[in-house]
Amino acid sequence: MDKYEILEKYYGYHSFREGQEALIDHIMEGKDALGIMPTGAGKSVCYQVPALLMPGITLVISPLISLMKDQVQALNQAGVHAAYINSSLSENQITKALTFAGQGRYKIIYVAPERLETERFFRFAQAAQISMVAVDEAHCISQWGQDFRPSYLHIVNFVNRLPIRPVLSAFTATATGEVKDDIVSVLGLKSPMTLVTGFDRQNLFFAVEQVKDRSRYIRHYVEEHAKESGIIYCATRKNVEKVYELLTEEGVAVTRYHAGLGSEERQRNQDDFIYDRKSVIVATNAFGMGIDKSNVRYVLHYNMPQSMENYYQEAGRAGRDGEPSDCILLYSAQDMMINRFLLENKEINPDFTAQELRTIRERDENRLQTMQFYCNTKECLRAYILRYFGEGKKEACGRCGNCQKSYLEKDMTKEAQTVIACLEEQRERYGLGVVVGTLLGGKRTKLREYHVEQYSSYGALRKCREQEIKDLIGQMIQEGYLRQTADKYGLLQTTGAAQELMEGNCKLIVKTEPKSSLAVAEKEIVLKGSAGRYADILNRRGLAFFDTLRELRREIAREQGLPPYLVFSDKTLVDMCVRLPMSREEMMEVSGVGAYKYKQYGERFLACIMDYTGGMREKFYFEE
Ligand code: ADP
Ligand code: ZN
């Protein structure tokens, strides 16, 4: 079999996505590879397809038990022999799994990094033919990453002790330059191919809403999306409880997740959500790592997260199946304070020196500020995100929340010139806080220490509100007149383009929201994402049929003890509604129906379609 046949047979997909093929080809040449792709891009296919093509076993290093379980279930569903070995198994089960593995029964074995350090596992690996070691969530290897896992550092020892060096591949969704370098050097990748695919998630709708009453918004939104699966993130446990109660009172099938709950309850609640027994989960950011649920239709943020990295990762849990989904952030100015408090009190590795600690704090503060810029920008949100992740300047997308709003425009070229003059006379030595303080004529101790009152720009923008100046600077960065150094200091500097602005060759137009538009915007967004989500492709009957197929999926999932999305994804069900397959052949054309899945479920779905349409496709399509 070649890679195309494998994709077709086991996954039921007809073509590779961006980047997948290049990585697979490279790996098949026996070379190391690093894939940096956003959540939902399809990293698993990049190592699973080679795993099935290579002669021996592939070990997949994965940080979380839930992640391994999900992946192995998905593989087994597709007809691939795979297993995991981790601490959720008893000693007996581990012995059995290792015996089977030794007999070559599994092509793919998922393990936690700690497992590699055990002698018993090493003995197995030494005797087996290991073709590849694939490191999932590879950013865990870096001290700079958000989820550093010390045992990731030992992967390379394990690999070096093997009699034959297997191919090494690594995958992650978040990798700044530092993290990328760490992955390559710590894992000892040999002249790897590093492939970064676009971070754009076309199917996600992004919006930021500054609504007066967040509870009302959430209630309204969830009601409008009653049958859909969604996550609501809050910054604190207290907020989780509050939103959870609010929705419970409304009679929503809702559950919750935060570190204050016992581990059993957390597991139960998570399962309720994954198995579609509860449609909504309200959670802190403790929830989500390792959740591969593909039919999450919306992610709402009740509070602003602490960084763009966090936000994109959390929001990115929506729409993994590629179907339209919403990512809406409800922003309130207090979120800054809550987050500062959380950051100041977060647990930090006690081995860090005072200097390292300071660096981390400053970095945290800068990330928080960038997040706030996102919440306040009036420009295209998608373009903002993509630029943040290093994809250069982008056109406005035309379909995010900001692109769809109408704004009042105000010429702030003069004020922008004042900002530039201020930076110049301060010789670009300060970060946002000091610059804004200077322009406002502030009197804080830090400002006095720097003697900012000596500058002619001191107090020059006294008549503006602090937030207005911050937004202005944020926009100047976005439009390329200023930049902020990427180091811990986050110094504001002018670029070549600033001169153009100084000379009046171009204008800086700031957009503001007309007061009355808030309520309108709220309503529009709520409606936008609702059942109308599929309105372009499915008519009223199609939508009703989608519900029927969902019901059948739930029934099968219950019988099999599987999360429904592992039976078929939402995308597959929508495709069935569109095509209305009436034979085995037609069913195999549906995206996500592979040979093995057809054998298990194909006929039941065919029967359901025949039953519903009476075998008359045309009638079903055209009759309203
Ligand atoms: P990641 O690990 O990058 O977040 P996954 O590997 O979980 O992403 O894949 C996300 C979804 O996309 C899964 O439902 C997967 O089956 C699907 N997918 C992957 N590759 C393809 C493809 N070539 N065509 C269609 N769907 C795909
Ligand atoms: Zn846009």
mmCIF file with all atom_site columns, N, CA, C and O in Angstrom, residues 33-36 43 61-63 134-143 145 147-149 152 155 169-175 179-180 182-184 186-187 189 289:
data_model
loop_
_atom_site.group_PDB
_atom_site.id
_atom_site.type_symbol
_atom_site.label_atom_id
_atom_site.label_alt_id
_atom_site.label_comp_id
_atom_site.label_asym_id
_atom_site.label_entity_id
_atom_site.label_seq_id
_atom_site.pdbx_PDB_ins_code
_atom_site.Cartn_x
_atom_site.Cartn_y
_atom_site.Cartn_z
_atom_site.occupancy
_atom_site.B_iso_or_equiv
_atom_site.pdbx_formal_charge
_atom_site.auth_seq_id
_atom_site.auth_comp_id
_atom_site.auth_asym_id
_atom_site.auth_atom_id
_atom_site.pdbx_PDB_model_num
ATOM 1   N N  . ALA A 1 33  ? 12.298 14.878 11.322 1.00 0.00 ? 33  ALA A N  1
ATOM 2   C CA . ALA A 1 33  ? 11.390 15.951 10.905 1.00 0.00 ? 33  ALA A CA 1
ATOM 3   C C  . ALA A 1 33  ? 10.761 16.636 12.107 1.00 0.00 ? 33  ALA A C  1
ATOM 4   O O  . ALA A 1 33  ? 10.567 16.026 13.156 1.00 0.00 ? 33  ALA A O  1
ATOM 5   N N  . LEU A 1 34  ? 10.497 17.917 11.938 1.00 0.00 ? 34  LEU A N  1
ATOM 6   C CA . LEU A 1 34  ? 9.786  18.677 12.961 1.00 0.00 ? 34  LEU A CA 1
ATOM 7   C C  . LEU A 1 34  ? 8.604  19.376 12.296 1.00 0.00 ? 34  LEU A C  1
ATOM 8   O O  . LEU A 1 34  ? 8.777  20.166 11.371 1.00 0.00 ? 34  LEU A O  1
ATOM 9   N N  . GLY A 1 35  ? 7.406  19.048 12.744 1.00 0.00 ? 35  GLY A N  1
ATOM 10  C CA . GLY A 1 35  ? 6.210  19.657 12.172 1.00 0.00 ? 35  GLY A CA 1
ATOM 11  C C  . GLY A 1 35  ? 5.585  20.634 13.149 1.00 0.00 ? 35  GLY A C  1
ATOM 12  O O  . GLY A 1 35  ? 5.265  20.263 14.277 1.00 0.00 ? 35  GLY A O  1
ATOM 13  N N  . ILE A 1 36  ? 5.475  21.885 12.736 1.00 0.00 ? 36  ILE A N  1
ATOM 14  C CA . ILE A 1 36  ? 4.827  22.884 13.580 1.00 0.00 ? 36  ILE A CA 1
ATOM 15  C C  . ILE A 1 36  ? 3.529  23.270 12.899 1.00 0.00 ? 36  ILE A C  1
ATOM 16  O O  . ILE A 1 36  ? 3.532  23.910 11.854 1.00 0.00 ? 36  ILE A O  1
ATOM 17  N N  . LYS A 1 43  ? -1.826 16.759 12.675 1.00 0.00 ? 43  LYS A N  1
ATOM 18  C CA . LYS A 1 43  ? -0.471 16.291 12.934 1.00 0.00 ? 43  LYS A CA 1
ATOM 19  C C  . LYS A 1 43  ? -0.415 14.767 13.008 1.00 0.00 ? 43  LYS A C  1
ATOM 20  O O  . LYS A 1 43  ? 0.547  14.160 12.554 1.00 0.00 ? 43  LYS A O  1
ATOM 21  N N  . ILE A 1 61  ? 5.575  9.391  21.751 1.00 0.00 ? 61  ILE A N  1
ATOM 22  C CA . ILE A 1 61  ? 5.711  9.923  23.098 1.00 0.00 ? 61  ILE A CA 1
ATOM 23  C C  . ILE A 1 61  ? 4.670  11.018 23.266 1.00 0.00 ? 61  ILE A C  1
ATOM 24  O O  . ILE A 1 61  ? 4.641  11.983 22.509 1.00 0.00 ? 61  ILE A O  1
ATOM 25  N N  . SER A 1 62  ? 3.835  10.845 24.276 1.00 0.00 ? 62  SER A N  1
ATOM 26  C CA . SER A 1 62  ? 2.725  11.763 24.459 1.00 0.00 ? 62  SER A CA 1
ATOM 27  C C  . SER A 1 62  ? 2.619  12.110 25.945 1.00 0.00 ? 62  SER A C  1
ATOM 28  O O  . SER A 1 62  ? 2.836  11.258 26.791 1.00 0.00 ? 62  SER A O  1
ATOM 29  N N  . PRO A 1 63  ? 2.331  13.361 26.264 1.00 0.00 ? 63  PRO A N  1
ATOM 30  C CA . PRO A 1 63  ? 2.422  13.765 27.669 1.00 0.00 ? 63  PRO A CA 1
ATOM 31  C C  . PRO A 1 63  ? 1.221  13.372 28.525 1.00 0.00 ? 63  PRO A C  1
ATOM 32  O O  . PRO A 1 63  ? 1.312  13.369 29.734 1.00 0.00 ? 63  PRO A O  1
ATOM 33  N N  . ALA A 1 134 ? 8.171  9.126  17.553 1.00 0.00 ? 134 ALA A N  1
ATOM 34  C CA . ALA A 1 134 ? 7.481  10.375 17.236 1.00 0.00 ? 134 ALA A CA 1
ATOM 35  C C  . ALA A 1 134 ? 7.150  11.084 18.548 1.00 0.00 ? 134 ALA A C  1
ATOM 36  O O  . ALA A 1 134 ? 6.562  10.491 19.434 1.00 0.00 ? 134 ALA A O  1
ATOM 37  N N  . VAL A 1 135 ? 7.580  12.326 18.674 1.00 0.00 ? 135 VAL A N  1
ATOM 38  C CA . VAL A 1 135 ? 7.354  13.069 19.906 1.00 0.00 ? 135 VAL A CA 1
ATOM 39  C C  . VAL A 1 135 ? 6.203  14.054 19.693 1.00 0.00 ? 135 VAL A C  1
ATOM 40  O O  . VAL A 1 135 ? 6.331  15.021 18.945 1.00 0.00 ? 135 VAL A O  1
ATOM 41  N N  . ASP A 1 136 ? 5.104  13.759 20.349 1.00 0.00 ? 136 ASP A N  1
ATOM 42  C CA . ASP A 1 136 ? 3.936  14.628 20.214 1.00 0.00 ? 136 ASP A CA 1
ATOM 43  C C  . ASP A 1 136 ? 4.020  15.721 21.278 1.00 0.00 ? 136 ASP A C  1
ATOM 44  O O  . ASP A 1 136 ? 4.654  15.527 22.311 1.00 0.00 ? 136 ASP A O  1
ATOM 45  N N  . GLU A 1 137 ? 3.389  16.854 21.049 1.00 0.00 ? 137 GLU A N  1
ATOM 46  C CA . GLU A 1 137 ? 3.438  17.987 21.988 1.00 0.00 ? 137 GLU A CA 1
ATOM 47  C C  . GLU A 1 137 ? 4.893  18.291 22.354 1.00 0.00 ? 137 GLU A C  1
ATOM 48  O O  . GLU A 1 137 ? 5.246  18.441 23.532 1.00 0.00 ? 137 GLU A O  1
ATOM 49  N N  . ALA A 1 138 ? 5.728  18.373 21.344 1.00 0.00 ? 138 ALA A N  1
ATOM 50  C CA . ALA A 1 138 ? 7.173  18.445 21.562 1.00 0.00 ? 138 ALA A CA 1
ATOM 51  C C  . ALA A 1 138 ? 7.614  19.697 22.320 1.00 0.00 ? 138 ALA A C  1
ATOM 52  O O  . ALA A 1 138 ? 8.710  19.745 22.870 1.00 0.00 ? 138 ALA A O  1
ATOM 53  N N  . HIS A 1 139 ? 6.773  20.729 22.387 1.00 0.00 ? 139 HIS A N  1
ATOM 54  C CA . HIS A 1 139 ? 7.165  21.931 23.131 1.00 0.00 ? 139 HIS A CA 1
ATOM 55  C C  . HIS A 1 139 ? 7.359  21.633 24.611 1.00 0.00 ? 139 HIS A C  1
ATOM 56  O O  . HIS A 1 139 ? 7.984  22.416 25.319 1.00 0.00 ? 139 HIS A O  1
ATOM 57  N N  . CYS A 1 140 ? 6.856  20.500 25.096 1.00 0.00 ? 140 CYS A N  1
ATOM 58  C CA . CYS A 1 140 ? 7.043  20.128 26.503 1.00 0.00 ? 140 CYS A CA 1
ATOM 59  C C  . CYS A 1 140 ? 8.520  19.937 26.839 1.00 0.00 ? 140 CYS A C  1
ATOM 60  O O  . CYS A 1 140 ? 8.895  19.823 27.993 1.00 0.00 ? 140 CYS A O  1
ATOM 61  N N  . ILE A 1 141 ? 9.364  19.877 25.825 1.00 0.00 ? 141 ILE A N  1
ATOM 62  C CA . ILE A 1 141 ? 10.785 19.656 26.062 1.00 0.00 ? 141 ILE A CA 1
ATOM 63  C C  . ILE A 1 141 ? 11.485 20.938 26.487 1.00 0.00 ? 141 ILE A C  1
ATOM 64  O O  . ILE A 1 141 ? 12.599 20.921 27.009 1.00 0.00 ? 141 ILE A O  1
ATOM 65  N N  . SER A 1 142 ? 10.837 22.067 26.252 1.00 0.00 ? 142 SER A N  1
ATOM 66  C CA . SER A 1 142 ? 11.527 23.331 26.462 1.00 0.00 ? 142 SER A CA 1
ATOM 67  C C  . SER A 1 142 ? 11.148 23.993 27.779 1.00 0.00 ? 142 SER A C  1
ATOM 68  O O  . SER A 1 142 ? 9.981  24.077 28.138 1.00 0.00 ? 142 SER A O  1
ATOM 69  N N  . GLN A 1 143 ? 12.163 24.483 28.455 1.00 0.00 ? 143 GLN A N  1
ATOM 70  C CA . GLN A 1 143 ? 11.936 25.241 29.690 1.00 0.00 ? 143 GLN A CA 1
ATOM 71  C C  . GLN A 1 143 ? 11.128 26.495 29.402 1.00 0.00 ? 143 GLN A C  1
ATOM 72  O O  . GLN A 1 143 ? 10.510 27.054 30.269 1.00 0.00 ? 143 GLN A O  1
ATOM 73  N N  . GLY A 1 145 ? 8.746  26.637 27.205 1.00 0.00 ? 145 GLY A N  1
ATOM 74  C CA . GLY A 1 145 ? 7.379  26.305 26.835 1.00 0.00 ? 145 GLY A CA 1
ATOM 75  C C  . GLY A 1 145 ? 6.453  26.452 28.025 1.00 0.00 ? 145 GLY A C  1
ATOM 76  O O  . GLY A 1 145 ? 6.888  26.644 29.154 1.00 0.00 ? 145 GLY A O  1
ATOM 77  N N  . ASP A 1 147 ? 4.311  24.143 29.072 1.00 0.00 ? 147 ASP A N  1
ATOM 78  C CA . ASP A 1 147 ? 4.024  22.891 29.778 1.00 0.00 ? 147 ASP A CA 1
ATOM 79  C C  . ASP A 1 147 ? 5.282  22.049 29.883 1.00 0.00 ? 147 ASP A C  1
ATOM 80  O O  . ASP A 1 147 ? 5.310  20.893 29.496 1.00 0.00 ? 147 ASP A O  1
ATOM 81  N N  . PHE A 1 148 ? 6.344  22.643 30.390 1.00 0.00 ? 148 PHE A N  1
ATOM 82  C CA . PHE A 1 148 ? 7.615  21.943 30.482 1.00 0.00 ? 148 PHE A CA 1
ATOM 83  C C  . PHE A 1 148 ? 7.474  20.630 31.254 1.00 0.00 ? 148 PHE A C  1
ATOM 84  O O  . PHE A 1 148 ? 6.889  20.579 32.330 1.00 0.00 ? 148 PHE A O  1
ATOM 85  N N  . ARG A 1 149 ? 8.013  19.555 30.668 1.00 0.00 ? 149 ARG A N  1
ATOM 86  C CA . ARG A 1 149 ? 7.980  18.240 31.326 1.00 0.00 ? 149 ARG A CA 1
ATOM 87  C C  . ARG A 1 149 ? 9.400  17.714 31.381 1.00 0.00 ? 149 ARG A C  1
ATOM 88  O O  . ARG A 1 149 ? 9.940  17.268 30.369 1.00 0.00 ? 149 ARG A O  1
ATOM 89  N N  . TYR A 1 152 ? 10.790 14.798 29.380 1.00 0.00 ? 152 TYR A N  1
ATOM 90  C CA . TYR A 1 152 ? 11.012 14.902 27.935 1.00 0.00 ? 152 TYR A CA 1
ATOM 91  C C  . TYR A 1 152 ? 12.511 15.004 27.610 1.00 0.00 ? 152 TYR A C  1
ATOM 92  O O  . TYR A 1 152 ? 12.932 14.654 26.526 1.00 0.00 ? 152 TYR A O  1
ATOM 93  N N  . ILE A 1 155 ? 14.292 11.672 26.603 1.00 0.00 ? 155 ILE A N  1
ATOM 94  C CA . ILE A 1 155 ? 13.940 10.912 25.399 1.00 0.00 ? 155 ILE A CA 1
ATOM 95  C C  . ILE A 1 155 ? 15.192 10.577 24.596 1.00 0.00 ? 155 ILE A C  1
ATOM 96  O O  . ILE A 1 155 ? 15.385 9.459  24.127 1.00 0.00 ? 155 ILE A O  1
ATOM 97  N N  . SER A 1 169 ? 10.795 12.028 14.862 1.00 0.00 ? 169 SER A N  1
ATOM 98  C CA . SER A 1 169 ? 9.949  13.110 14.380 1.00 0.00 ? 169 SER A CA 1
ATOM 99  C C  . SER A 1 169 ? 9.309  13.802 15.578 1.00 0.00 ? 169 SER A C  1
ATOM 100 O O  . SER A 1 169 ? 9.105  13.179 16.614 1.00 0.00 ? 169 SER A O  1
ATOM 101 N N  . ALA A 1 170 ? 9.050  15.086 15.450 1.00 0.00 ? 170 ALA A N  1
ATOM 102 C CA . ALA A 1 170 ? 8.500  15.845 16.580 1.00 0.00 ? 170 ALA A CA 1
ATOM 103 C C  . ALA A 1 170 ? 7.409  16.766 16.059 1.00 0.00 ? 170 ALA A C  1
ATOM 104 O O  . ALA A 1 170 ? 7.492  17.274 14.938 1.00 0.00 ? 170 ALA A O  1
ATOM 105 N N  . PHE A 1 171 ? 6.386  16.958 16.884 1.00 0.00 ? 171 PHE A N  1
ATOM 106 C CA . PHE A 1 171 ? 5.234  17.768 16.461 1.00 0.00 ? 171 PHE A CA 1
ATOM 107 C C  . PHE A 1 171 ? 4.755  18.665 17.581 1.00 0.00 ? 171 PHE A C  1
ATOM 108 O O  . PHE A 1 171 ? 4.751  18.267 18.735 1.00 0.00 ? 171 PHE A O  1
ATOM 109 N N  . THR A 1 172 ? 4.388  19.873 17.231 1.00 0.00 ? 172 THR A N  1
ATOM 110 C CA . THR A 1 172 ? 3.822  20.779 18.220 1.00 0.00 ? 172 THR A CA 1
ATOM 111 C C  . THR A 1 172 ? 2.964  21.836 17.525 1.00 0.00 ? 172 THR A C  1
ATOM 112 O O  . THR A 1 172 ? 3.116  22.080 16.330 1.00 0.00 ? 172 THR A O  1
ATOM 113 N N  . ALA A 1 173 ? 2.085  22.438 18.306 1.00 0.00 ? 173 ALA A N  1
ATOM 114 C CA . ALA A 1 173 ? 1.244  23.503 17.747 1.00 0.00 ? 173 ALA A CA 1
ATOM 115 C C  . ALA A 1 173 ? 1.801  24.870 18.095 1.00 0.00 ? 173 ALA A C  1
ATOM 116 O O  . ALA A 1 173 ? 1.535  25.847 17.421 1.00 0.00 ? 173 ALA A O  1
ATOM 117 N N  . THR A 1 174 ? 2.593  24.942 19.175 1.00 0.00 ? 174 THR A N  1
ATOM 118 C CA . THR A 1 174 ? 3.121  26.249 19.536 1.00 0.00 ? 174 THR A CA 1
ATOM 119 C C  . THR A 1 174 ? 4.628  26.168 19.585 1.00 0.00 ? 174 THR A C  1
ATOM 120 O O  . THR A 1 174 ? 5.185  25.374 20.326 1.00 0.00 ? 174 THR A O  1
ATOM 121 N N  . ALA A 1 175 ? 5.268  26.971 18.789 1.00 0.00 ? 175 ALA A N  1
ATOM 122 C CA . ALA A 1 175 ? 6.712  26.997 18.881 1.00 0.00 ? 175 ALA A CA 1
ATOM 123 C C  . ALA A 1 175 ? 7.226  28.362 18.495 1.00 0.00 ? 175 ALA A C  1
ATOM 124 O O  . ALA A 1 175 ? 7.191  28.772 17.351 1.00 0.00 ? 175 ALA A O  1
ATOM 125 N N  . VAL A 1 179 ? 11.658 27.909 21.525 1.00 0.00 ? 179 VAL A N  1
ATOM 126 C CA . VAL A 1 179 ? 11.151 26.559 21.741 1.00 0.00 ? 179 VAL A CA 1
ATOM 127 C C  . VAL A 1 179 ? 11.567 25.653 20.583 1.00 0.00 ? 179 VAL A C  1
ATOM 128 O O  . VAL A 1 179 ? 11.980 24.514 20.781 1.00 0.00 ? 179 VAL A O  1
ATOM 129 N N  . LYS A 1 180 ? 11.512 26.188 19.385 1.00 0.00 ? 180 LYS A N  1
ATOM 130 C CA . LYS A 1 180 ? 11.889 25.410 18.211 1.00 0.00 ? 180 LYS A CA 1
ATOM 131 C C  . LYS A 1 180 ? 13.353 24.978 18.313 1.00 0.00 ? 180 LYS A C  1
ATOM 132 O O  . LYS A 1 180 ? 13.671 23.805 18.100 1.00 0.00 ? 180 LYS A O  1
ATOM 133 N N  . ASP A 1 182 ? 15.116 24.673 20.972 1.00 0.00 ? 182 ASP A N  1
ATOM 134 C CA . ASP A 1 182 ? 15.220 23.687 22.044 1.00 0.00 ? 182 ASP A CA 1
ATOM 135 C C  . ASP A 1 182 ? 14.834 22.294 21.551 1.00 0.00 ? 182 ASP A C  1
ATOM 136 O O  . ASP A 1 182 ? 15.506 21.316 21.857 1.00 0.00 ? 182 ASP A O  1
ATOM 137 N N  . ILE A 1 183 ? 13.753 22.219 20.815 1.00 0.00 ? 183 ILE A N  1
ATOM 138 C CA . ILE A 1 183 ? 13.289 20.906 20.348 1.00 0.00 ? 183 ILE A CA 1
ATOM 139 C C  . ILE A 1 183 ? 14.368 20.254 19.497 1.00 0.00 ? 183 ILE A C  1
ATOM 140 O O  . ILE A 1 183 ? 14.743 19.103 19.707 1.00 0.00 ? 183 ILE A O  1
ATOM 141 N N  . VAL A 1 184 ? 14.897 21.035 18.553 1.00 0.00 ? 184 VAL A N  1
ATOM 142 C CA . VAL A 1 184 ? 15.900 20.474 17.651 1.00 0.00 ? 184 VAL A CA 1
ATOM 143 C C  . VAL A 1 184 ? 17.149 20.056 18.413 1.00 0.00 ? 184 VAL A C  1
ATOM 144 O O  . VAL A 1 184 ? 17.660 18.947 18.236 1.00 0.00 ? 184 VAL A O  1
ATOM 145 N N  . VAL A 1 186 ? 17.690 19.677 21.893 1.00 0.00 ? 186 VAL A N  1
ATOM 146 C CA . VAL A 1 186 ? 17.549 18.729 23.000 1.00 0.00 ? 186 VAL A CA 1
ATOM 147 C C  . VAL A 1 186 ? 17.219 17.326 22.495 1.00 0.00 ? 186 VAL A C  1
ATOM 148 O O  . VAL A 1 186 ? 17.719 16.331 23.001 1.00 0.00 ? 186 VAL A O  1
ATOM 149 N N  . LEU A 1 187 ? 16.412 17.237 21.470 1.00 0.00 ? 187 LEU A N  1
ATOM 150 C CA . LEU A 1 187 ? 16.082 15.914 20.923 1.00 0.00 ? 187 LEU A CA 1
ATOM 151 C C  . LEU A 1 187 ? 17.205 15.372 20.039 1.00 0.00 ? 187 LEU A C  1
ATOM 152 O O  . LEU A 1 187 ? 17.231 14.204 19.696 1.00 0.00 ? 187 LEU A O  1
ATOM 153 N N  . LEU A 1 189 ? 17.802 16.221 16.875 1.00 0.00 ? 189 LEU A N  1
ATOM 154 C CA . LEU A 1 189 ? 17.316 15.936 15.524 1.00 0.00 ? 189 LEU A CA 1
ATOM 155 C C  . LEU A 1 189 ? 18.454 16.146 14.532 1.00 0.00 ? 189 LEU A C  1
ATOM 156 O O  . LEU A 1 189 ? 19.186 17.129 14.630 1.00 0.00 ? 189 LEU A O  1
ATOM 157 N N  . MET A 1 289 ? -6.043 20.223 27.655 1.00 0.00 ? 289 MET A N  1
ATOM 158 C CA . MET A 1 289 ? -4.872 19.516 27.152 1.00 0.00 ? 289 MET A CA 1
ATOM 159 C C  . MET A 1 289 ? -5.285 18.075 26.928 1.00 0.00 ? 289 MET A C  1
ATOM 160 O O  . MET A 1 289 ? -5.834 17.438 27.830 1.00 0.00 ? 289 MET A O  1
#
